[in-house]
mmCIF file of C-alpha atoms in Angstrom:
data_model
loop_
_atom_site.group_PDB
_atom_site.id
_atom_site.type_symbol
_atom_site.label_atom_id
_atom_site.label_comp_id
_atom_site.label_asym_id
_atom_site.label_seq_id
_atom_site.Cartn_x
_atom_site.Cartn_y
_atom_site.Cartn_z
ATOM 1 C CA MET T 1 4.028 -25.706 44.035
ATOM 2 C CA ILE T 2 3.578 -28.332 41.367
ATOM 3 C CA TYR T 3 4.480 -26.067 38.447
ATOM 4 C CA ASN T 4 6.940 -23.287 37.804
ATOM 5 C CA THR T 5 4.671 -20.275 37.383
ATOM 6 C CA GLN T 6 7.375 -17.612 37.730
ATOM 7 C CA ASP T 7 7.432 -17.198 33.947
ATOM 8 C CA GLN T 8 3.790 -16.850 32.871
ATOM 9 C CA SER T 9 4.710 -17.346 29.203
ATOM 10 C CA HIS T 10 5.566 -20.967 30.024
ATOM 11 C CA TYR T 11 2.839 -21.536 32.587
ATOM 12 C CA PHE T 12 0.366 -23.330 30.320
ATOM 13 C CA SER T 13 2.963 -25.356 28.443
ATOM 14 C CA ASP T 14 4.454 -26.417 31.787
ATOM 15 C CA ILE T 15 1.081 -27.849 32.748
ATOM 16 C CA CYS T 16 0.917 -29.896 29.538
ATOM 17 C CA VAL T 17 4.467 -31.190 29.857
ATOM 18 C CA ASN T 18 4.859 -31.621 33.615
ATOM 19 C CA LEU T 19 1.339 -32.534 34.739
ATOM 20 C CA CYS T 20 -0.764 -33.851 31.863
ATOM 21 C CA LYS T 21 2.022 -35.838 30.141
ATOM 22 C CA GLY T 22 -0.042 -36.919 27.162
ATOM 23 C CA LEU T 23 -3.329 -37.308 29.026
ATOM 24 C CA CYS T 24 -5.282 -35.913 26.069
ATOM 25 C CA CYS T 25 -3.338 -37.969 23.499
ATOM 26 C CA LYS T 26 -3.118 -41.400 25.160
ATOM 27 C CA PRO T 27 -5.757 -42.156 24.205
ATOM 28 C CA TRP T 28 -6.971 -39.284 22.068
ATOM 29 C CA TRP T 29 -10.756 -39.503 22.098
ATOM 30 C CA GLY T 30 -12.503 -38.777 18.830
ATOM 31 C CA ILE T 31 -16.092 -37.944 19.760
ATOM 32 C CA ILE T 32 -19.001 -37.331 17.381
ATOM 33 C CA ALA T 33 -22.595 -36.686 18.460
ATOM 34 C CA TYR T 34 -25.208 -37.505 15.835
ATOM 35 C CA SER T 35 -28.724 -38.798 15.270
ATOM 36 C CA ALA T 36 -29.877 -41.958 13.515
ATOM 37 C CA GLY T 37 -33.456 -42.723 12.581
ATOM 38 C CA LYS T 38 -35.467 -45.815 11.844
ATOM 39 C CA ASP T 39 -38.696 -45.774 9.903
ATOM 40 C CA GLY T 40 -40.760 -48.555 8.442
ATOM 41 C CA GLY T 41 -40.493 -52.263 9.100
ATOM 42 C CA ALA T 42 -36.732 -52.801 8.935
ATOM 43 C CA GLY T 43 -35.643 -55.345 11.499
ATOM 44 C CA ALA T 44 -33.025 -55.201 14.219
ATOM 45 C CA ALA T 45 -30.356 -56.915 12.092
ATOM 46 C CA GLN T 46 -30.660 -54.343 9.311
ATOM 47 C CA PHE T 47 -30.615 -51.413 11.727
ATOM 48 C CA ARG T 48 -27.578 -52.898 13.494
ATOM 49 C CA ALA T 49 -25.769 -53.051 10.151
ATOM 50 C CA GLU T 50 -26.635 -49.402 9.494
ATOM 51 C CA LEU T 51 -25.253 -48.341 12.893
ATOM 52 C CA ILE T 52 -22.020 -50.247 12.289
ATOM 53 C CA LYS T 53 -21.648 -48.674 8.852
ATOM 54 C CA GLY T 54 -22.293 -45.213 10.312
ATOM 55 C CA MET T 55 -19.707 -45.637 13.073
ATOM 56 C CA LYS T 56 -17.066 -46.851 10.631
ATOM 57 C CA ALA T 57 -17.735 -43.904 8.317
ATOM 58 C CA ARG T 58 -17.334 -41.427 11.183
ATOM 59 C CA CYS T 59 -14.140 -43.115 12.313
ATOM 60 C CA THR T 60 -12.692 -42.787 8.801
ATOM 61 C CA ARG T 61 -13.774 -39.155 8.698
ATOM 62 C CA ILE T 62 -11.746 -38.401 11.829
ATOM 63 C CA MET T 63 -8.684 -40.250 10.546
ATOM 64 C CA ASP T 64 -8.871 -38.407 7.224
ATOM 65 C CA ALA T 65 -9.212 -35.026 8.949
ATOM 66 C CA TYR T 66 -6.304 -35.400 11.356
ATOM 67 C CA VAL T 67 -3.256 -35.270 9.106
ATOM 68 C CA THR T 68 -0.002 -33.349 9.270
ATOM 69 C CA ASN T 69 0.239 -29.953 7.605
ATOM 70 C CA GLU T 70 2.855 -30.938 5.046
ATOM 71 C CA LYS T 71 3.111 -32.455 1.580
ATOM 72 C CA PRO T 72 2.369 -35.277 1.376
ATOM 73 C CA PRO T 73 0.320 -35.225 4.607
ATOM 74 C CA ARG T 74 0.595 -38.051 7.101
ATOM 75 C CA ARG T 75 -2.198 -39.402 9.267
ATOM 76 C CA LEU T 76 -1.915 -38.941 13.006
ATOM 77 C CA PHE T 77 -3.881 -42.052 13.892
ATOM 78 C CA LYS T 78 -4.009 -45.734 13.181
ATOM 79 C CA PRO T 79 -7.404 -47.446 13.592
ATOM 80 C CA PRO T 80 -8.738 -46.953 17.134
ATOM 81 C CA GLN T 81 -7.765 -49.194 20.011
ATOM 82 C CA ARG T 82 -11.308 -49.128 21.398
ATOM 83 C CA TYR T 83 -14.829 -48.061 20.411
ATOM 84 C CA ASN T 84 -17.800 -46.841 22.402
ATOM 85 C CA LEU T 85 -21.369 -46.011 21.389
ATOM 86 C CA ILE T 86 -23.538 -44.176 23.884
ATOM 87 C CA LEU T 87 -27.315 -44.002 23.513
ATOM 88 C CA LYS T 88 -28.442 -40.678 24.960
ATOM 89 C CA THR T 89 -32.134 -40.482 24.062
ATOM 90 C CA VAL T 90 -34.778 -42.204 21.964
ATOM 91 C CA ARG T 91 -37.398 -39.979 20.333
ATOM 92 C CA PRO T 92 -40.495 -41.760 18.928
ATOM 93 C CA THR T 93 -41.685 -40.764 15.459
ATOM 94 C CA PRO T 94 -44.978 -41.700 13.717
ATOM 95 C CA ALA T 95 -43.261 -44.516 11.802
ATOM 96 C CA GLY T 96 -40.379 -45.437 14.103
ATOM 97 C CA PHE T 97 -37.890 -43.551 16.249
ATOM 98 C CA THR T 98 -34.830 -41.336 16.217
ATOM 99 C CA LEU T 99 -31.774 -42.051 18.350
ATOM 100 C CA ASP T 100 -29.404 -39.427 19.746
ATOM 101 C CA LEU T 101 -26.006 -41.112 19.854
ATOM 102 C CA ILE T 102 -22.419 -40.360 20.791
ATOM 103 C CA ALA T 103 -19.718 -42.332 18.980
ATOM 104 C CA MET T 104 -16.335 -42.467 20.707
ATOM 105 C CA PHE T 105 -13.040 -43.705 19.283
ATOM 106 C CA ALA T 106 -9.902 -44.209 21.395
ATOM 107 C CA PHE T 107 -6.945 -43.331 19.155
ATOM 108 C CA GLU T 108 -3.277 -43.172 20.087
ATOM 109 C CA CYS T 109 -1.309 -40.521 18.228
ATOM 110 C CA LEU T 110 1.537 -41.878 16.086
ATOM 111 C CA TYR T 111 3.636 -38.844 17.028
ATOM 112 C CA LEU T 112 3.501 -39.263 20.775
ATOM 113 C CA ALA T 113 7.080 -39.452 22.017
ATOM 114 C CA ASP T 114 8.348 -41.889 24.636
ATOM 115 C CA ASP T 115 7.911 -39.224 27.314
ATOM 116 C CA ASN T 116 4.262 -38.729 26.187
ATOM 117 C CA THR T 117 4.954 -35.315 24.651
ATOM 118 C CA CYS T 118 4.134 -34.325 21.072
ATOM 119 C CA SER T 119 7.088 -35.144 18.824
ATOM 120 C CA ILE T 120 5.841 -32.781 16.092
ATOM 121 C CA HIS T 121 5.257 -29.837 18.413
ATOM 122 C CA PRO T 122 7.023 -26.687 17.128
ATOM 123 C CA ALA T 123 9.099 -26.658 20.321
ATOM 124 C CA ARG T 124 10.719 -29.841 19.031
ATOM 125 C CA SER T 125 11.077 -28.753 15.410
ATOM 126 C CA ALA T 126 12.668 -25.312 15.517
ATOM 127 C CA GLY T 127 9.297 -23.557 15.404
ATOM 128 C CA ARG T 128 7.946 -25.464 12.391
ATOM 129 C CA ASP T 129 4.369 -26.473 13.117
ATOM 130 C CA ILE T 130 2.977 -29.333 11.040
ATOM 131 C CA ARG T 131 0.202 -30.265 13.460
ATOM 132 C CA PRO T 132 -3.447 -30.261 12.310
ATOM 133 C CA PRO T 133 -5.318 -27.047 13.213
ATOM 134 C CA HIS T 134 -7.277 -28.669 16.036
ATOM 135 C CA CYS T 135 -4.114 -30.036 17.612
ATOM 136 C CA ALA T 136 -2.362 -26.683 17.277
ATOM 137 C CA ALA T 137 -5.284 -24.973 19.020
ATOM 138 C CA LEU T 138 -5.590 -27.487 21.852
ATOM 139 C CA GLY T 139 -5.171 -25.894 25.251
ATOM 140 C CA THR T 140 -5.565 -22.336 24.026
ATOM 141 C CA PRO T 141 -6.058 -20.111 27.102
ATOM 142 C CA GLY T 142 -9.461 -18.441 27.059
ATOM 143 C CA ALA T 143 -10.982 -20.908 24.567
ATOM 144 C CA ILE T 144 -14.746 -21.238 24.970
ATOM 145 C CA GLU T 145 -16.173 -24.527 26.214
ATOM 146 C CA GLY T 146 -17.358 -26.581 23.272
ATOM 147 C CA GLY T 147 -15.153 -24.628 20.886
ATOM 148 C CA LYS T 148 -11.898 -25.493 19.147
ATOM 149 C CA GLY T 149 -8.961 -25.620 21.525
ATOM 150 C CA PHE T 150 -10.924 -25.901 24.749
ATOM 151 C CA CYS T 151 -9.214 -27.906 27.503
ATOM 152 C CA ARG T 152 -10.743 -28.124 30.982
ATOM 153 C CA ILE T 153 -7.343 -28.331 32.622
ATOM 154 C CA ILE T 154 -5.999 -25.235 30.865
ATOM 155 C CA HIS T 155 -9.344 -23.529 31.508
ATOM 156 C CA ALA T 156 -8.923 -24.207 35.245
ATOM 157 C CA ALA T 157 -5.380 -22.822 35.069
ATOM 158 C CA GLU T 158 -6.478 -19.701 33.181
ATOM 159 C CA ALA T 159 -9.417 -19.080 35.513
ATOM 160 C CA SER T 160 -7.254 -19.372 38.632
ATOM 161 C CA GLN T 161 -4.151 -17.475 37.509
ATOM 162 C CA ASN T 162 -4.751 -14.685 39.992
ATOM 163 C CA ALA T 163 -5.445 -17.002 42.931
ATOM 164 C CA GLN T 164 -2.919 -18.003 45.563
ATOM 165 C CA SER T 165 -0.423 -20.566 44.316
ATOM 166 C CA ASP T 166 -1.796 -23.424 46.432
ATOM 167 C CA GLU T 167 -5.367 -22.664 45.359
ATOM 168 C CA ARG T 168 -4.287 -22.474 41.720
ATOM 169 C CA ASP T 169 -2.438 -25.781 41.936
ATOM 170 C CA LYS T 170 -5.425 -27.408 43.630
ATOM 171 C CA ALA T 171 -7.831 -26.216 40.908
ATOM 172 C CA VAL T 172 -5.581 -27.462 38.112
ATOM 173 C CA THR T 173 -4.921 -30.806 39.797
ATOM 174 C CA MET T 174 -8.644 -31.367 40.400
ATOM 175 C CA ALA T 175 -9.371 -30.677 36.726
ATOM 176 C CA TRP T 176 -6.610 -33.101 35.704
ATOM 177 C CA GLU T 177 -7.919 -35.830 38.016
ATOM 178 C CA SER T 178 -11.453 -35.345 36.688
ATOM 179 C CA GLU T 179 -10.290 -35.631 33.055
ATOM 180 C CA LYS T 180 -8.226 -38.715 33.834
ATOM 181 C CA GLU T 181 -11.129 -40.409 35.638
ATOM 182 C CA THR T 182 -13.507 -39.604 32.764
ATOM 183 C CA SER T 183 -11.108 -40.987 30.146
ATOM 184 C CA GLN T 184 -10.526 -44.156 32.161
ATOM 185 C CA ARG T 185 -14.258 -44.646 32.661
ATOM 186 C CA HIS T 186 -14.992 -44.322 28.943
ATOM 187 C CA TYR T 187 -12.101 -46.647 28.116
ATOM 188 C CA ALA T 188 -13.372 -49.271 30.555
ATOM 189 C CA ALA T 189 -16.835 -49.097 28.955
ATOM 190 C CA SER T 190 -15.474 -49.298 25.417
ATOM 191 C CA LYS T 191 -15.157 -52.382 23.204
ATOM 192 C CA PRO T 192 -12.364 -53.706 20.972
ATOM 193 C CA THR T 193 -14.510 -53.641 17.811
ATOM 194 C CA VAL T 194 -17.223 -51.466 16.264
ATOM 195 C CA GLU T 195 -19.557 -54.445 16.150
ATOM 196 C CA GLU T 196 -19.252 -55.072 19.886
ATOM 197 C CA ALA T 197 -19.780 -51.394 20.655
ATOM 198 C CA VAL T 198 -23.021 -51.405 18.653
ATOM 199 C CA ASP T 199 -24.169 -54.691 20.199
ATOM 200 C CA ALA T 200 -23.702 -53.182 23.658
ATOM 201 C CA VAL T 201 -26.630 -50.825 23.011
ATOM 202 C CA MET T 202 -28.720 -52.976 20.660
ATOM 203 C CA GLY T 203 -30.620 -54.488 23.579
ATOM 204 C CA ARG T 204 -32.028 -51.098 24.511
ATOM 205 C CA ILE T 205 -32.645 -50.147 20.881
ATOM 206 C CA SER T 206 -34.451 -53.417 20.155
ATOM 207 C CA GLU T 207 -37.107 -52.475 22.690
ATOM 208 C CA TYR T 208 -38.330 -49.945 20.138
ATOM 209 C CA MET T 209 -38.378 -52.407 17.235
ATOM 210 C CA PRO T 210 -41.871 -53.563 16.186
ATOM 211 C CA GLN T 211 -40.489 -57.084 15.652
ATOM 212 C CA THR T 212 -39.370 -57.416 19.266
ATOM 213 C CA ALA T 213 -41.773 -55.094 21.086
ATOM 214 C CA GLN T 214 -44.241 -56.566 23.526
ATOM 215 C CA VAL T 215 -47.885 -55.848 22.824
ATOM 216 C CA LYS T 216 -49.267 -53.523 25.459
ATOM 217 C CA GLY T 217 -52.085 -54.990 27.482
ATOM 218 C CA ASP T 218 -53.284 -58.591 27.402
ATOM 219 C CA GLY T 219 -54.188 -60.849 24.507
ATOM 220 C CA ALA T 220 -57.665 -59.338 24.397
ATOM 221 C CA ALA T 221 -56.257 -56.019 23.228
ATOM 222 C CA GLN T 222 -54.523 -57.775 20.361
ATOM 223 C CA ALA T 223 -57.643 -59.719 19.473
ATOM 224 C CA LYS T 224 -59.747 -56.531 19.318
ATOM 225 C CA ALA T 225 -57.373 -54.731 16.953
ATOM 226 C CA GLY T 226 -58.588 -54.591 13.357
ATOM 227 C CA ARG T 227 -56.119 -55.255 10.566
ATOM 228 C CA ASN T 228 -56.027 -51.566 9.638
ATOM 229 C CA ASP T 229 -56.061 -50.279 13.223
ATOM 230 C CA PRO T 230 -52.886 -48.973 14.898
ATOM 231 C CA CYS T 231 -50.963 -51.837 16.488
ATOM 232 C CA PRO T 232 -51.476 -51.970 20.285
ATOM 233 C CA CYS T 233 -47.693 -52.200 20.754
ATOM 234 C CA GLY T 234 -47.370 -48.501 19.945
ATOM 235 C CA SER T 235 -45.084 -48.904 16.947
ATOM 236 C CA GLY T 236 -47.171 -46.462 14.883
ATOM 237 C CA GLN T 237 -47.784 -49.081 12.181
ATOM 238 C CA LYS T 238 -51.024 -50.753 11.237
ATOM 239 C CA PHE T 239 -51.730 -53.978 13.126
ATOM 240 C CA LYS T 240 -51.574 -56.060 9.930
ATOM 241 C CA LYS T 241 -48.018 -54.857 9.253
ATOM 242 C CA CYS T 242 -46.785 -55.344 12.796
ATOM 243 C CA HIS T 243 -48.044 -57.908 15.342
ATOM 244 C CA GLY T 244 -50.940 -58.903 13.102
ATOM 245 C CA ARG T 245 -48.699 -60.676 10.602
#
């Protein structure tokens, strides 16, 4: 067996300490899903600036939220090591489009000990818990997926508690390997700055910009469009305000 499961009260903590060894904290991924819209004739440069501003604001929001439960509170994170912006979908609107985005920030906790365990865990501080609520809830057995405290590795351990020891160990190890591979993949795709993370998706976003869109059809379609007709490029704007400039 990989873990000591004789004492069930220590089963889940044993997994964190002996198997995971800081997997969820090095890096700790701050992830926010949100939508951003573009209407009107704003160009790619202006929209890029808005995306950068939005990512920086969300990064600050995470850093401000994750502080120790003491007075004065201390932040858990320095600025992220890496940034990632994932474009999930683009939804056209009459005047532009709406993007469904996922912003990802790779933080490293300031309270991660040399052995990759939490140095402010109550087990290390005589039961005193100064961790933020989300940290304190992390790995809670029975937590619902998508809810506070959910951990796929602990979920696999909880779901397989009554299985044979080798089957239980296999399920937990597979979950750990999957989480590690996912974290490594996101880290490899990430960028060292917010600006580079935004630029990595701007090429796809620019396809929906009236200023860079290609007019559908041949030149004849453009020639036939009246100044007040919808632009043939499909931007939703009048031809005179788009490709008819």
